[in-house]
């Protein structure tokens, strides 16, 4: 049984779907949920699902990224995770941190990578007049939003879309994609998955 740690920064809707997926004959179980924000709404959701949680407030480590990551690592490693899932985690991690989990650390990014790494992905797709947008689950490497892609979900960009309406459409697909990618990854299958909107 693979042990999964998840990191969130906010509501954690992706984390919830991942934790909910890890039941029955699923080859993995969530063992801990952590956040850089003690007020992250997802922490209460994780507790309600019976998963241990922790929070390391990054604001207590102003400008000292290495110290923040050292504090984050402590409860994380104590849970002895096999796989680390970033799910709406909004802090950039240093190469030193990434290297501790390289090859077993996943992230979901709300664009069809390699397009639009970084922020404001939906607005950028709308501004570019892209006919499609979506989300990508990828292995995390030291370069931001650049690791091997394990899965993508595509949705149409519709006339009149705003960043919010597009984000909502993409989020529905994220909630399908990430659990499917994690299940296969936990079984050692890294064959990329492509989902199109149902
Ligand atoms: C989602 O758009 C996801 O793609 C990004 O963070 C946003 C919120 O995710 N990583 P969640 O609801 O906190 O899982």
CSV table of C-alpha atoms and ligand atoms in Angstrom, one decimal:
chain,number,residue,atom,x,y,z
A,1,UNK,CA,0.0,0.0,0.0
A,2,UNK,CA,1.6,3.3,-1.1
A,3,UNK,CA,1.6,6.1,1.5
A,4,UNK,CA,0.5,9.5,0.0
A,5,UNK,CA,1.3,12.9,1.5
A,6,UNK,CA,-0.6,15.9,0.0
A,7,UNK,CA,0.3,19.6,0.2
A,8,UNK,CA,-2.4,22.3,-0.1
A,9,UNK,CA,-2.6,26.1,0.2
A,10,UNK,CA,-6.4,26.7,0.1
A,11,UNK,CA,-9.7,24.9,-0.3
A,12,UNK,CA,-8.1,21.7,-1.3
A,13,UNK,CA,-10.8,20.5,-3.7
A,14,UNK,CA,-8.2,18.4,-5.6
A,15,UNK,CA,-6.9,17.0,-2.3
A,16,UNK,CA,-10.5,16.0,-1.3
A,17,UNK,CA,-11.0,14.1,-4.6
A,18,UNK,CA,-7.7,12.4,-4.2
A,19,UNK,CA,-8.3,11.3,-0.6
A,20,UNK,CA,-11.8,10.1,-1.5
A,21,UNK,CA,-10.4,8.1,-4.4
A,22,UNK,CA,-8.0,6.1,-2.2
A,23,UNK,CA,-10.4,3.4,-0.9
A,24,UNK,CA,-11.1,-0.3,-1.4
A,25,UNK,CA,-8.6,-1.9,-3.8
A,26,UNK,CA,-6.9,1.4,-4.6
A,27,UNK,CA,-3.1,0.8,-4.2
A,28,UNK,CA,-2.6,3.9,-2.0
A,29,UNK,CA,-3.9,5.7,1.1
A,30,UNK,CA,-3.5,9.3,2.2
A,31,UNK,CA,-1.4,9.5,5.3
A,32,UNK,CA,-1.0,13.2,5.8
A,33,UNK,CA,-2.2,16.6,4.5
A,34,UNK,CA,0.0,19.6,5.0
A,35,UNK,CA,-0.3,23.3,4.2
A,36,UNK,CA,1.7,26.5,4.2
A,37,UNK,CA,-1.4,28.3,5.6
A,38,UNK,CA,-2.9,27.3,9.0
A,39,UNK,CA,-6.2,28.8,7.8
A,40,UNK,CA,-6.4,26.7,4.6
A,41,UNK,CA,-9.9,25.4,4.3
A,42,UNK,CA,-8.7,22.1,3.1
A,43,UNK,CA,-7.2,21.2,6.5
A,44,UNK,CA,-10.6,20.9,8.1
A,45,UNK,CA,-11.8,18.8,5.2
A,46,UNK,CA,-8.8,16.4,5.6
A,47,UNK,CA,-9.5,16.1,9.3
A,48,UNK,CA,-13.2,15.3,8.6
A,49,UNK,CA,-12.0,12.5,6.3
A,50,UNK,CA,-9.8,11.1,9.1
A,51,UNK,CA,-6.5,12.2,7.6
A,52,UNK,CA,-3.8,13.7,9.9
A,53,UNK,CA,-2.8,17.3,9.1
A,54,UNK,CA,-0.2,19.9,9.8
A,55,UNK,CA,0.5,23.5,8.9
A,56,UNK,CA,3.7,25.5,8.6
A,57,UNK,CA,2.9,29.1,8.2
A,58,UNK,CA,5.4,30.4,5.5
A,59,UNK,CA,4.9,33.9,6.8
A,60,UNK,CA,6.9,32.9,9.9
A,61,UNK,CA,9.9,32.3,7.7
A,62,UNK,CA,10.0,35.6,5.7
A,63,UNK,CA,12.6,35.4,3.1
A,64,UNK,CA,14.2,32.3,4.4
A,65,UNK,CA,12.8,29.7,2.0
A,66,UNK,CA,15.3,27.0,3.2
A,67,UNK,CA,14.1,27.4,6.8
A,68,UNK,CA,10.5,27.2,5.8
A,69,UNK,CA,11.2,24.0,3.8
A,70,UNK,CA,13.2,22.5,6.7
A,71,UNK,CA,10.1,23.1,9.0
A,72,UNK,CA,7.8,21.6,6.3
A,73,UNK,CA,10.0,18.5,5.8
A,74,UNK,CA,9.9,17.5,9.4
A,75,UNK,CA,6.2,16.4,9.7
A,76,UNK,CA,6.2,15.4,6.1
A,77,UNK,CA,9.0,12.9,6.5
A,78,UNK,CA,7.7,11.7,9.8
A,79,UNK,CA,4.7,10.4,7.9
A,80,UNK,CA,7.0,8.3,5.8
A,81,UNK,CA,5.3,9.1,2.4
A,82,UNK,CA,6.1,7.1,-0.7
A,83,UNK,CA,4.5,9.8,-3.0
A,84,UNK,CA,4.0,13.5,-2.5
A,85,UNK,CA,1.1,15.2,-4.3
A,86,UNK,CA,1.0,19.0,-4.6
A,87,UNK,CA,-2.7,19.9,-4.9
A,88,UNK,CA,-3.3,23.6,-5.1
A,89,UNK,CA,0.0,24.2,-3.3
A,90,UNK,CA,1.0,27.8,-4.1
A,91,UNK,CA,4.6,28.0,-2.8
A,92,UNK,CA,7.6,27.5,-5.1
A,93,UNK,CA,9.9,24.8,-3.8
A,94,UNK,CA,13.7,24.9,-4.0
A,95,UNK,CA,15.6,22.3,-6.0
A,96,UNK,CA,17.0,21.0,-2.7
A,97,UNK,CA,13.5,20.2,-1.5
A,98,UNK,CA,12.4,18.8,-4.9
A,99,UNK,CA,15.4,16.5,-5.1
A,100,UNK,CA,14.3,14.8,-1.9
A,101,UNK,CA,11.1,13.6,-3.7
A,102,UNK,CA,12.2,13.7,-7.3
A,103,UNK,CA,10.5,10.9,-9.3
A,104,UNK,CA,7.7,10.5,-6.7
A,105,UNK,CA,6.3,14.1,-6.5
A,106,UNK,CA,3.3,15.1,-8.6
A,107,UNK,CA,1.6,18.5,-9.2
A,108,UNK,CA,-1.5,19.6,-10.9
A,109,UNK,CA,-1.2,22.8,-13.0
A,110,UNK,CA,-4.2,24.5,-14.6
A,111,UNK,CA,-3.0,24.7,-18.2
A,112,UNK,CA,-2.1,22.4,-21.1
A,113,UNK,CA,1.7,22.4,-20.3
A,114,UNK,CA,4.1,23.3,-21.7
A,115,UNK,CA,1.8,26.2,-22.4
A,116,UNK,CA,1.4,28.8,-19.6
A,117,UNK,CA,3.6,27.7,-16.8
A,118,UNK,CA,3.2,30.0,-13.8
A,119,UNK,CA,0.1,32.0,-12.9
A,120,UNK,CA,-3.0,33.4,-14.5
A,121,UNK,CA,-3.2,30.5,-16.9
A,122,UNK,CA,-6.8,30.8,-17.8
A,123,UNK,CA,-6.7,34.5,-18.6
A,124,UNK,CA,-3.6,33.9,-20.8
A,125,UNK,CA,-5.4,31.2,-22.7
A,126,UNK,CA,-8.4,33.4,-23.3
A,127,UNK,CA,-6.2,36.4,-24.3
A,128,UNK,CA,-4.4,34.2,-26.8
A,129,UNK,CA,-7.7,33.1,-28.3
A,130,UNK,CA,-6.9,29.4,-27.6
A,131,UNK,CA,-9.8,27.1,-28.6
A,132,UNK,CA,-8.9,24.7,-25.8
A,133,UNK,CA,-7.6,24.9,-22.2
A,134,UNK,CA,-7.2,22.4,-19.4
A,135,UNK,CA,-5.0,21.0,-16.7
A,136,UNK,CA,-1.9,18.9,-16.5
A,137,UNK,CA,-0.5,16.5,-13.9
A,138,UNK,CA,3.2,16.3,-14.1
A,139,UNK,CA,6.2,15.0,-12.2
A,140,UNK,CA,7.8,17.8,-10.2
A,141,UNK,CA,11.4,18.7,-11.2
A,142,UNK,CA,13.5,21.7,-10.1
A,143,UNK,CA,12.2,23.8,-13.0
A,144,UNK,CA,8.8,25.3,-12.3
A,145,UNK,CA,5.9,23.5,-14.0
A,146,UNK,CA,8.2,21.7,-16.4
A,147,UNK,CA,8.5,18.0,-15.4
A,148,UNK,CA,7.3,15.0,-17.5
A,149,UNK,CA,3.6,15.1,-18.1
A,150,UNK,CA,1.6,12.2,-16.6
A,151,UNK,CA,-1.9,13.3,-17.8
A,152,UNK,CA,-3.8,16.1,-19.3
A,153,UNK,CA,-7.5,17.1,-19.5
A,154,UNK,CA,-8.7,19.3,-22.2
A,155,UNK,CA,-11.8,21.6,-22.2
A,156,UNK,CA,-13.1,24.0,-24.9
A,157,UNK,CA,-12.7,27.7,-24.4
A,158,UNK,CA,-16.2,29.1,-25.0
A,159,UNK,CA,-17.2,32.5,-26.4
A,160,UNK,CA,-17.8,34.9,-23.5
A,161,UNK,CA,-15.6,32.8,-21.1
A,162,UNK,CA,-14.0,34.7,-18.3
A,163,UNK,CA,-11.0,33.3,-16.3
A,164,UNK,CA,-13.5,32.3,-13.6
A,165,UNK,CA,-15.9,30.4,-16.0
A,166,UNK,CA,-13.0,28.7,-17.6
A,167,UNK,CA,-11.3,27.8,-14.3
A,168,UNK,CA,-14.6,26.3,-13.1
A,169,UNK,CA,-14.8,24.1,-16.2
A,170,UNK,CA,-11.2,23.0,-15.9
A,171,UNK,CA,-11.5,22.3,-12.2
A,172,UNK,CA,-14.2,19.7,-12.9
A,173,UNK,CA,-11.7,17.9,-15.2
A,174,UNK,CA,-8.9,18.2,-12.7
A,175,UNK,CA,-11.0,16.3,-10.2
A,176,UNK,CA,-11.3,13.4,-12.8
A,177,UNK,CA,-7.7,13.6,-14.0
A,178,UNK,CA,-5.6,13.7,-10.8
A,179,UNK,CA,-7.2,10.7,-9.1
A,180,UNK,CA,-6.8,8.6,-12.3
A,181,UNK,CA,-3.1,9.7,-12.7
A,182,UNK,CA,-2.3,8.9,-9.0
A,183,UNK,CA,-4.0,5.5,-9.1
A,184,UNK,CA,-1.9,4.5,-12.1
A,185,UNK,CA,1.3,6.1,-10.8
A,186,UNK,CA,0.9,4.2,-7.5
A,187,UNK,CA,0.9,1.0,-9.6
A,188,UNK,CA,4.1,2.1,-11.3
A,189,UNK,CA,2.3,3.1,-14.6
A,190,UNK,CA,3.5,6.4,-16.0
A,191,UNK,CA,1.8,6.1,-19.4
A,192,UNK,CA,0.4,9.6,-20.0
A,193,UNK,CA,-3.4,9.9,-19.8
A,194,UNK,CA,-5.4,12.3,-22.0
A,195,UNK,CA,-9.0,13.1,-20.9
A,196,UNK,CA,-11.4,15.2,-22.9
A,197,UNK,CA,-14.4,16.9,-21.3
A,198,UNK,CA,-17.2,14.4,-20.8
B,1,LIG,C1,-6.8,24.7,-9.1
B,1,LIG,O1,-7.0,25.6,-10.2
B,1,LIG,C2,-5.5,23.9,-9.3
B,1,LIG,O2,-5.3,23.7,-10.7
B,1,LIG,C3,-4.4,24.7,-8.8
B,1,LIG,O3,-5.0,25.3,-7.6
B,1,LIG,C4,-6.4,25.6,-7.9
B,1,LIG,C5,-7.2,25.3,-6.7
B,1,LIG,O4,-7.0,23.9,-6.4
B,1,LIG,N1,-3.3,23.9,-8.5
B,1,LIG,P1,-7.7,23.3,-5.0
B,1,LIG,O5,-9.2,23.5,-5.1
B,1,LIG,O6,-7.1,24.0,-3.8
B,1,LIG,O7,-7.4,21.8,-5.2
